[in-house]
Every structure is written in structure tokens, then in C-alpha cells.
Short mmCIF file of C-alpha atoms in Angstrom, two decimals:
data_model
loop_
_atom_site.label_atom_id
_atom_site.label_comp_id
_atom_site.label_asym_id
_atom_site.label_seq_id
_atom_site.Cartn_x
_atom_site.Cartn_y
_atom_site.Cartn_z
CA MET A 1 -0.26 0.07 0.31
CA THR A 2 1.35 3.35 -0.66
CA ALA A 3 0.19 7.04 0.28
CA PHE A 4 0.52 10.06 -1.47
CA ALA A 5 0.77 13.80 -0.75
CA GLN A 6 -0.85 16.05 -2.93
CA MET A 7 1.70 16.90 -5.38
CA GLU A 8 2.49 12.79 -4.94
CA ASN A 9 -0.57 12.03 -6.32
CA TYR A 10 0.75 12.86 -9.95
CA ASP A 11 3.74 10.98 -12.32
CA TYR A 12 5.57 14.17 -13.30
CA LYS A 13 6.68 17.93 -12.49
CA GLN A 14 8.72 19.88 -14.20
CA PRO A 15 9.99 23.87 -12.67
CA LEU A 16 8.75 26.60 -13.45
CA GLN A 17 11.36 29.38 -14.10
CA GLY A 18 11.51 33.36 -14.06
CA ILE A 19 8.43 34.03 -11.86
CA SER A 20 7.84 37.49 -11.49
CA ASP A 21 4.68 38.89 -11.97
CA PRO A 22 0.94 37.47 -10.42
CA TRP A 23 0.22 36.17 -14.03
CA HIS A 24 2.08 34.48 -16.60
CA LYS A 25 1.33 32.08 -19.00
CA VAL A 26 3.41 28.38 -19.78
CA VAL A 27 2.92 26.76 -23.07
CA LEU A 28 3.17 23.56 -22.82
CA PRO A 29 5.49 21.25 -24.27
CA GLY A 30 5.49 19.01 -27.20
CA ASN A 31 6.61 15.91 -25.13
CA ILE A 32 4.36 15.93 -22.37
CA TYR A 33 1.71 14.42 -24.04
CA GLY A 34 2.74 10.96 -24.23
CA LYS A 35 2.62 11.45 -20.20
CA VAL A 36 -0.95 14.01 -19.96
CA SER A 37 -4.82 12.06 -19.82
CA THR A 38 -5.98 12.27 -22.91
CA ASN A 39 -7.80 15.46 -22.75
CA LEU A 40 -5.84 16.85 -20.32
CA ASN A 41 -7.31 17.08 -17.67
CA ASP A 42 -4.35 16.29 -15.18
CA ILE A 43 -2.55 19.10 -15.44
CA ARG A 44 -1.69 21.14 -12.57
CA VAL A 45 0.43 23.65 -10.68
CA TYR A 46 1.97 22.98 -7.20
CA GLY A 47 3.89 25.35 -5.44
CA VAL A 48 6.24 24.80 -2.21
CA THR A 49 6.10 27.79 0.07
CA ALA A 50 9.08 28.72 2.05
CA LYS A 51 7.49 27.08 5.03
CA ASN A 52 7.24 23.60 3.07
CA ASP A 53 3.61 24.26 2.28
CA THR A 54 1.85 23.14 -0.94
CA ILE A 55 -0.66 24.98 -2.33
CA GLU A 56 -2.22 26.01 -5.64
CA ALA A 57 -2.15 27.95 -8.47
CA PRO A 58 -5.46 28.16 -10.30
CA TYR A 59 -4.95 28.23 -14.62
CA LEU A 60 -6.68 28.94 -17.75
CA LEU A 61 -5.98 26.17 -20.37
CA ARG A 62 -6.29 27.87 -23.91
CA SER A 63 -5.90 26.79 -27.55
CA LEU A 64 -4.39 28.62 -29.82
CA ASN A 65 -6.28 27.73 -32.51
CA GLU A 66 -7.88 30.38 -35.63
CA THR A 67 -10.55 32.64 -34.41
CA VAL A 68 -13.15 33.75 -36.93
CA VAL A 69 -15.65 37.12 -36.30
CA ARG A 70 -18.47 37.04 -38.48
CA ASN A 71 -19.65 40.56 -38.68
CA ASP A 72 -22.54 40.83 -41.07
CA VAL A 73 -23.45 43.74 -43.14
CA ALA A 74 -26.50 45.31 -43.95
CA PHE A 75 -27.57 45.09 -47.36
CA LYS A 76 -30.80 44.76 -49.85
CA LEU A 77 -31.96 42.97 -52.94
CA ILE A 78 -32.94 45.48 -55.64
CA ASN A 79 -32.72 43.45 -58.98
CA GLN A 80 -33.79 39.88 -59.96
CA SER A 81 -33.57 38.55 -63.19
CA ASN A 82 -32.79 35.61 -65.17
CA ASN A 83 -31.85 34.60 -69.17
CA ALA A 84 -30.29 31.86 -71.32
CA GLN A 85 -26.92 32.14 -68.99
CA GLY A 86 -29.16 31.90 -65.79
CA TYR A 87 -30.40 33.80 -63.10
CA PHE A 88 -29.10 37.21 -61.71
CA PHE A 89 -29.64 38.35 -58.11
CA THR A 90 -28.02 42.30 -57.19
CA TYR A 91 -27.26 43.77 -53.72
CA GLU A 92 -26.98 46.84 -53.09
CA ILE A 93 -24.12 47.56 -49.57
CA PRO A 94 -25.05 51.16 -48.14
CA THR A 95 -21.71 50.91 -46.34
CA GLN A 96 -18.18 51.11 -47.69
CA GLU A 97 -17.33 48.20 -45.65
CA ALA A 98 -15.24 45.58 -47.08
CA ILE A 99 -17.31 42.32 -47.47
CA ASN A 100 -15.65 38.39 -48.03
CA GLN A 101 -18.00 35.82 -47.31
CA LEU A 102 -21.62 35.35 -49.35
CA ASN A 103 -23.88 32.75 -47.02
CA LEU A 104 -26.71 31.13 -49.18
CA LYS A 105 -29.41 29.11 -48.38
CA PHE A 106 -32.64 27.80 -50.68
CA ASN A 107 -35.70 26.13 -51.03
CA LYS A 108 -33.97 22.97 -52.86
CA ASP A 109 -32.69 20.18 -53.11
CA ASN A 110 -29.95 17.89 -54.88
CA PHE A 111 -28.39 20.77 -56.46
CA ASP A 112 -25.08 20.78 -58.71
CA TRP A 113 -24.44 25.11 -59.85
CA ARG A 114 -21.73 26.94 -60.97
CA VAL A 115 -22.11 30.32 -60.01
CA LYS A 116 -20.69 34.10 -60.18
CA LEU A 117 -19.85 36.77 -58.41
CA GLU A 118 -18.85 40.60 -59.67
CA GLY A 119 -18.46 44.03 -57.96
CA SER A 120 -19.65 47.59 -59.30
CA GLN A 121 -19.93 50.97 -57.94
CA ASP A 122 -22.08 51.78 -60.91
CA GLN A 123 -23.63 48.68 -61.99
CA ARG A 124 -21.90 49.91 -65.75
CA LYS A 125 -18.69 48.71 -65.39
CA TRP A 126 -18.46 45.23 -63.43
CA PHE A 127 -15.52 43.51 -61.93
CA THR A 128 -14.88 39.62 -61.13
CA LEU A 129 -14.27 38.49 -57.90
CA VAL A 130 -15.41 34.44 -58.48
CA GLU A 131 -15.94 32.67 -61.02
CA ASP A 132 -17.19 28.89 -61.87
CA TYR A 133 -17.33 28.62 -58.18
CA ARG A 134 -19.33 25.51 -56.87
CA LEU A 135 -22.58 24.91 -55.12
CA LEU A 136 -23.57 21.35 -54.31
CA SER A 137 -26.72 19.81 -52.25
CA ILE A 138 -27.13 16.39 -51.89
CA LYS A 139 -29.98 14.70 -49.59
CA ASN A 140 -31.29 11.56 -49.45
CA ASN A 141 -32.27 8.98 -46.92
CA GLN A 142 -28.21 8.42 -46.18
CA THR A 143 -26.95 11.80 -46.48
CA ASN A 144 -28.08 15.82 -45.79
CA TYR A 145 -25.34 17.61 -47.08
CA SER A 146 -24.89 21.17 -48.63
CA TYR A 147 -22.14 22.98 -49.63
CA THR A 148 -23.63 27.10 -50.15
CA ASP A 149 -21.08 29.53 -48.94
CA VAL A 150 -19.21 31.69 -51.53
CA PRO A 151 -16.14 33.01 -49.58
CA PHE A 152 -13.88 35.60 -51.64
CA PRO A 153 -10.98 38.06 -51.25
CA ALA A 154 -12.10 41.18 -49.08
CA ALA A 155 -14.08 44.27 -51.30
CA LYS A 156 -15.07 47.11 -50.98
CA TYR A 157 -17.97 47.62 -53.81
CA ARG A 158 -22.17 49.41 -53.97
CA TYR A 159 -23.21 46.59 -55.96
CA PHE A 160 -22.94 43.07 -56.00
CA ARG A 161 -23.88 40.32 -58.42
CA LEU A 162 -24.50 37.35 -58.16
CA GLN A 163 -24.84 34.77 -61.37
CA ILE A 164 -26.55 31.25 -60.84
CA ASN A 165 -26.17 29.09 -63.81
CA SER A 166 -29.66 27.21 -63.75
CA LYS A 167 -31.42 26.45 -66.12
CA GLU A 168 -34.49 27.07 -63.36
CA ASN A 169 -35.76 28.96 -60.65
CA PRO A 170 -33.14 28.24 -58.32
CA GLY A 171 -35.62 29.12 -55.22
CA LEU A 172 -33.15 31.53 -52.77
CA ALA A 173 -34.36 31.89 -49.74
CA SER A 174 -32.13 34.42 -48.05
CA ALA A 175 -28.90 35.44 -48.65
CA LYS A 176 -26.33 36.82 -45.96
CA ILE A 177 -23.66 39.18 -45.99
CA ALA A 178 -20.66 39.43 -43.84
CA ARG A 179 -17.29 40.61 -43.06
CA ASN A 180 -15.12 37.80 -41.41
CA GLU A 181 -12.23 38.49 -39.86
CA VAL A 182 -9.65 35.79 -39.25
CA LYS A 183 -6.82 35.67 -36.63
CA GLU A 184 -4.71 32.91 -37.51
CA GLY A 185 -3.74 30.19 -34.60
CA THR A 186 -0.34 29.05 -33.96
CA PHE A 187 0.27 25.44 -34.43
CA THR A 188 2.48 22.57 -35.29
CA ASN A 189 3.03 20.55 -37.90
CA TYR A 190 3.29 16.99 -37.57
CA PRO A 191 5.41 14.09 -39.61
CA ILE A 192 3.19 10.98 -40.26
CA ARG A 193 6.14 8.07 -39.34
CA SER A 194 3.52 5.82 -41.59
CA MET A 195 0.41 5.49 -43.23
CA ARG A 196 -1.08 1.74 -44.83
CA VAL A 197 -4.12 1.62 -46.98
CA SER A 198 -5.96 -1.00 -47.36
CA GLU A 199 -9.04 -1.97 -49.28
CA ASN A 200 -12.37 -4.25 -47.50
CA LYS A 201 -13.86 -5.45 -51.09
CA LYS A 202 -16.68 -6.90 -49.14
CA ARG A 203 -18.12 -3.88 -47.18
CA LYS A 204 -16.73 -1.62 -49.79
CA LEU A 205 -14.15 0.16 -47.13
CA THR A 206 -11.32 1.71 -47.65
CA GLU A 207 -9.27 1.83 -44.69
CA ILE A 208 -6.39 4.10 -43.87
CA GLU A 209 -3.44 3.07 -40.32
CA LEU A 210 -1.91 6.48 -39.41
CA ASP A 211 1.46 6.22 -36.72
CA LEU A 212 2.27 9.66 -35.19
CA GLY A 213 5.09 7.70 -33.91
CA SER A 214 4.75 9.61 -30.56
CA PRO A 215 1.83 10.97 -28.95
CA VAL A 216 0.59 14.81 -29.97
CA LEU A 217 -2.63 16.86 -29.30
CA LEU A 218 -4.03 16.58 -32.36
CA SER A 219 -6.33 19.23 -33.34
CA GLU A 220 -6.41 18.68 -37.35
CA LEU A 221 -6.40 16.30 -40.30
CA GLN A 222 -6.26 16.91 -44.09
CA VAL A 223 -6.97 14.34 -46.57
CA LYS A 224 -5.99 14.72 -49.88
CA ILE A 225 -7.30 13.12 -52.89
CA ASP A 226 -5.44 12.35 -56.59
CA ASP A 227 -8.65 12.16 -58.43
CA ALA A 228 -9.43 14.58 -60.64
CA LEU A 229 -12.81 13.32 -60.73
CA ASP A 230 -16.32 14.60 -58.80
CA TYR A 231 -16.86 12.58 -55.23
CA TYR A 232 -18.24 12.57 -52.23
CA ARG A 233 -17.77 9.65 -49.14
CA PRO A 234 -18.92 9.77 -45.44
CA VAL A 235 -16.08 9.04 -43.50
CA SER A 236 -15.13 9.22 -39.57
CA ILE A 237 -11.70 9.52 -37.90
CA GLN A 238 -10.92 7.37 -35.24
CA TYR A 239 -8.27 6.91 -32.24
CA VAL A 240 -6.21 4.05 -30.43
CA SER A 241 -7.24 4.23 -27.32
CA ASP A 242 -6.05 1.28 -25.55
CA SER A 243 -5.02 -2.56 -26.73
CA VAL A 244 -5.45 -5.79 -25.86
CA GLN A 245 -2.66 -8.66 -26.24
CA THR A 246 -4.35 -11.98 -27.46
CA GLU A 247 -3.02 -14.97 -29.10
CA LYS A 248 -3.55 -13.87 -32.42
CA GLY A 249 -1.88 -10.34 -31.61
CA LEU A 250 -2.68 -6.60 -30.58
CA ILE A 251 -6.50 -5.92 -30.65
CA TYR A 252 -6.67 -2.09 -30.70
CA LYS A 253 -9.81 -0.30 -29.18
CA TYR A 254 -10.61 2.70 -31.05
CA GLN A 255 -12.46 5.64 -30.18
CA ASN A 256 -14.77 8.50 -32.56
CA LEU A 257 -12.65 11.77 -33.05
CA ALA A 258 -14.67 13.29 -35.97
CA SER A 259 -16.74 11.88 -38.53
CA GLY A 260 -17.80 14.45 -41.50
CA THR A 261 -17.39 14.00 -45.58
CA LEU A 262 -15.02 13.95 -48.42
CA THR A 263 -16.26 15.93 -50.98
CA SER A 264 -14.44 17.65 -54.45
CA VAL A 265 -16.18 20.48 -53.30
CA GLU A 266 -13.91 21.27 -50.23
CA ASP A 267 -10.50 20.91 -49.20
CA ASN A 268 -11.10 17.77 -46.71
CA THR A 269 -9.66 19.27 -43.52
CA PHE A 270 -11.58 18.35 -40.75
CA ARG A 271 -11.09 19.85 -37.62
CA PHE A 272 -11.26 19.11 -33.51
CA SER A 273 -10.86 19.74 -30.28
CA GLY A 274 -7.81 18.75 -29.38
CA ARG A 275 -7.48 14.92 -28.42
CA ALA A 276 -3.76 13.58 -27.42
CA VAL A 277 -3.48 10.33 -30.03
CA GLN A 278 -0.90 8.58 -31.60
CA GLN A 279 -2.60 5.64 -33.85
CA LEU A 280 -5.41 6.61 -35.93
CA LYS A 281 -7.61 5.15 -38.71
CA ILE A 282 -9.61 7.11 -40.72
CA THR A 283 -12.64 4.43 -42.96
CA ILE A 284 -13.59 6.33 -46.18
CA ARG A 285 -17.37 4.61 -47.18
CA ASN A 286 -17.11 4.20 -51.11
CA GLN A 287 -20.62 2.90 -51.13
CA ASP A 288 -20.91 1.39 -54.86
CA ASN A 289 -17.79 3.66 -56.05
CA ALA A 290 -14.18 2.73 -57.37
CA PRO A 291 -11.91 3.44 -54.20
CA LEU A 292 -10.32 6.60 -54.51
CA LYS A 293 -6.18 7.45 -54.64
CA ILE A 294 -5.50 8.75 -51.29
CA GLY A 295 -2.70 11.35 -52.15
CA GLY A 296 -1.72 11.42 -48.38
CA MET A 297 -2.03 13.70 -44.78
CA THR A 298 -1.49 15.99 -43.74
CA ALA A 299 -1.64 16.66 -39.25
CA ARG A 300 -1.09 19.42 -37.01
CA GLY A 301 -2.40 20.57 -33.78
CA TYR A 302 -2.60 24.20 -32.15
CA LEU A 303 -0.16 24.94 -29.25
CA GLN A 304 -2.08 25.15 -25.57
CA GLU A 305 -0.94 27.87 -23.04
CA LEU A 306 -1.85 28.13 -19.40
CA GLN A 307 -2.45 31.31 -17.88
CA VAL A 308 -1.86 31.11 -14.39
CA ARG A 309 -2.09 33.25 -11.81
CA PHE A 310 0.63 33.02 -9.27
CA ALA A 311 -0.82 34.69 -5.43
CA GLU A 312 1.97 33.67 -2.84
CA PRO A 313 5.32 33.11 -3.32
CA GLY A 314 6.88 30.08 -3.51
CA HIS A 315 8.81 27.28 -6.12
CA TYR A 316 6.69 26.66 -8.32
CA PHE A 317 5.94 22.89 -10.74
CA LEU A 318 4.14 21.61 -13.67
CA THR A 319 2.57 18.82 -12.47
CA TYR A 320 1.08 15.98 -14.80
CA GLY A 321 0.66 12.16 -15.43
CA ASN A 322 -2.92 10.65 -13.38
CA GLU A 323 -5.50 9.29 -15.59
CA ARG A 324 -8.36 9.36 -12.59
CA ALA A 325 -7.74 13.17 -12.01
CA ARG A 326 -11.10 15.41 -13.00
CA ARG A 327 -10.59 18.52 -15.04
CA PRO A 328 -10.23 21.66 -12.09
CA ASN A 329 -12.46 24.08 -11.51
CA TYR A 330 -11.30 27.70 -10.95
CA ASP A 331 -13.11 30.94 -10.13
CA ILE A 332 -10.80 32.78 -12.84
CA ALA A 333 -12.57 30.69 -15.59
CA ARG A 334 -15.85 33.30 -14.85
CA PHE A 335 -13.08 36.54 -14.75
CA THR A 336 -11.37 36.05 -18.11
CA ASN A 337 -11.23 39.80 -18.60
CA LYS A 338 -9.06 40.43 -15.63
CA ILE A 339 -6.49 38.20 -17.18
CA PRO A 340 -3.82 40.53 -18.51
CA GLU A 341 -3.61 40.52 -22.37
CA ASN A 342 -0.07 40.46 -22.60
CA LEU A 343 1.52 37.63 -20.78
CA VAL A 344 5.46 36.62 -20.10
CA ALA A 345 5.65 33.11 -21.17
CA LEU A 346 8.13 30.97 -18.19
CA LYS A 347 10.47 28.25 -18.46
CA LEU A 348 9.73 25.06 -18.24
CA GLY A 349 12.99 22.73 -16.04
CA THR A 350 13.29 19.69 -16.80
CA ALA A 351 10.93 16.66 -16.79
CA ILE A 352 11.55 14.69 -13.42
CA ALA A 353 9.85 11.96 -12.13
CA ILE A 354 8.01 12.18 -8.54
CA ASP A 355 9.11 9.47 -6.12
CA LYS A 356 6.16 7.66 -4.14
CA LYS A 357 6.79 7.55 -0.91
CA GLU A 358 5.86 4.17 0.40
CA VAL A 359 3.50 3.56 3.76
CA LYS A 360 5.23 0.63 6.13
CA GLU A 361 3.56 -2.48 4.96
CA VAL A 362 1.72 -3.94 8.72
CA GLN A 363 3.76 -6.94 9.54
CA PRO A 364 1.85 -10.13 10.46
CA LEU A 365 1.35 -11.91 13.55
CA PHE A 366 3.62 -14.90 12.51
CA LYS A 367 5.96 -13.77 9.55
CA ASN A 368 7.43 -17.62 9.74
CA LYS A 369 4.85 -20.07 8.99
CA ALA A 370 6.37 -23.24 10.88
CA TRP A 371 4.99 -20.82 14.04
CA LEU A 372 1.92 -20.69 13.15
CA TRP A 373 1.48 -24.70 12.02
CA GLY A 374 2.68 -25.27 15.79
CA VAL A 375 -0.04 -23.31 16.95
CA MET A 376 -2.31 -25.37 15.20
CA ALA A 377 -1.02 -28.11 16.36
CA VAL A 378 -0.69 -27.49 19.71
CA VAL A 379 -4.84 -26.73 19.65
CA ILE A 380 -5.37 -29.63 17.65
CA GLY A 381 -3.85 -31.76 20.70
CA LEU A 382 -6.10 -29.60 23.22
CA LEU A 383 -9.07 -30.39 21.36
CA GLY A 384 -7.83 -33.73 21.70
CA TRP A 385 -7.04 -34.19 24.76
CA PHE A 386 -10.45 -32.85 26.00
CA THR A 387 -12.59 -34.77 23.73
CA LEU A 388 -11.10 -38.44 24.66
CA ARG A 389 -11.31 -37.52 28.30
CA MET A 390 -14.95 -36.36 27.83
CA MET A 391 -15.25 -39.81 26.34
CA LYS A 392 -13.40 -41.38 29.21
CA GLU A 393 -15.89 -39.74 31.84
CA GLN A 394 -19.09 -40.95 30.26
CA ALA A 395 -17.62 -44.37 29.79
#
């Protein structure tokens, strides 16, 4: 039996160096993900004061992923017409704000259209912003997919004209014009150590097994397809969460990471909450189609940082490695507006394995089994003597 103090519930600690302010940030190192739980619940910042007391510093975990701020722009539809080339919709934007996104909704399903978007200041001279851009909708018993967003480089025009090359009325239900401001994230590209592609002809599946070499915090996976033809395939992404050794070898246990659709319309990039993984399985459902040609994979993860508040002086450590730990619940998560913006990053010392203090084992009364057998012999002898004595008295 072992008993642990607060910090000793964890497997590793790394000294935090350079603490000078009440607030600092700590960027999690890449080699930590093979030692923490997959959901990062077991990260703690512990300190030891001058009185040798253990204290806990609260933190806020932030993923440095990209953020998109959407700003809807007011507009009005001023003209709608059609000819042999398709249907036209002209919008007027009364302000001089730049826009870069057009979101469309239709009251029809199952279409495949090409669109053109132009801009003008006077409706006489038009400039092309997007040409031959594809909008797609597929809806049946197995699938409900649509792609009807039209992104384009930021542009300032008073008038915008959308052309849809449909022979019949496309049934445009609504349109939204917006300016999306994207703040780029900070990420790391992970090399793929091995990739194995196999075809399950009986189940009409393509299965891809990836090994990233070591556990990493994965946030994004892009599947590259070499086929030039149009395609649309359901896909699921799973990661190895456990394994069992059997007579036939290792049997892997998988958990879902993401699911979606591989399509020639989009770039086939799948994003999900950061998860510490090493081995992945991507399953593509080909249905009655020929398998796709897999060109490769790109894996990357956004950096993670802790925003830590230090209330007392002491020697602090980044501590981790406890699968049973729950995610901490700190007050600072409810007052994020109080966290300073430009935090100084702390340096991390070398990871140290935390020693576990053992409680002295309670010794048995008789360590030598000969004593136990001796006592049993005496007891049996006494029982036999009393039995014979009682038999003589009855005789």
C-alpha cells in the first residue's frame, strides 16, 4: 500500500522558471502529451512555500487555434432577373465596409450549380470576384449535405451581382453578406511516421492506418485525394484509445474523433478539439464507387498554453500524469476579463519523475509459517485431549 501527498498523486513535475509577476503563461511542451491524460484533465501547477506548504496555482487552459469573428453587413436586393445564362441577383450595400463572405440558403435540395460574383460602383462596369464557383446539395436516405457559402477576397463595392447558372429558378430563400475577420492560430505540423492503406472489398471500405510516432495533441487532419473526378464519400476518423494482447496479437480499441464527408468541393480538412493521440484509423465508405486514390495526409495541432495566477511566492512546478484526475474548477474561468493580455512566458525545467512515498507494510503476527503450524498442532492436541477425557467420563 502506498500513500501520497498532494503533488505525489502525479507522475511528473517540471520546474517553472522566471516567475516575476502575479500572472504568467506556460506553453505546454510537445513531449508532454505521452504522459498526460488524453483530455488534459490532470494538469496542475503546484508550489512549495518557504514554510514547506504545498499550494495550488489556478490556471486557464487556452488553445491557440484560429478564431473567426463574423460581422454581418446590411444590404438590400435591388434586382432579380434571368436569361439563357442563368439567374441574376443584384445587391446594394449602402456602407463602404469591405466584405468577404456570401452565405446562401435555397428551398431546394439536390443541386449542382456554378456561380459567378461581380462587384461594381455604378452598375455599369463590373469586376469579377469569383467565377465558376461550385454550390452543391445532396439529400437522400443516407446523406444530407450542402455547401452554399461563397468566400472571396475582401472587396469594397456598392453593388454586388450574383449569377447562378441554373436553367430553372434556384429558389434562393435567403442571402447573408458578411465580413469575416480571421485571427490565425499558432500550430505545429506533425510528421507521419507510417501510413497503410487497405481496401475492404466486402464492406466497400477504404481503411487508412496512421502512426504519428509518438503521442501528439492533434487538432486538424487533412486528407489529400489525387482523383480529378468529382466524389462524395462519408468518412470517420478514430484514434486508438487502448490495446489488448491476445494470442493473435494486439487488438486495438478505437474511439471516434471526427466524422464528415470527403468531397471534391472542399479541401477535406477536418477540425476537432485537441486530443492526445498517436495512432489513427480513417474509414472511407465508398458505397458502389471505385476507391479513391489517397495522396497523403497532413496532421497538425494548435499550441496549448496555461494562463496561471501566482498568489504566493514559492517554488512552482508544472505537474501531470494522473489518469484518475478530474478537470479542475477555478474561479478565474469566470473572470477572464481580469486576465492581462500580454503575459510573459515562463521557462520549463527538465521533467522529473515524482517519487512515491511508501507506507510501512503492516507485518503479520507470525512471519514464519512454522509458528502457525505449531499453534495449530497445539490447538488440535488440546481438542483431542479434551475429547478423550469427556469420553472416559461418560464410560
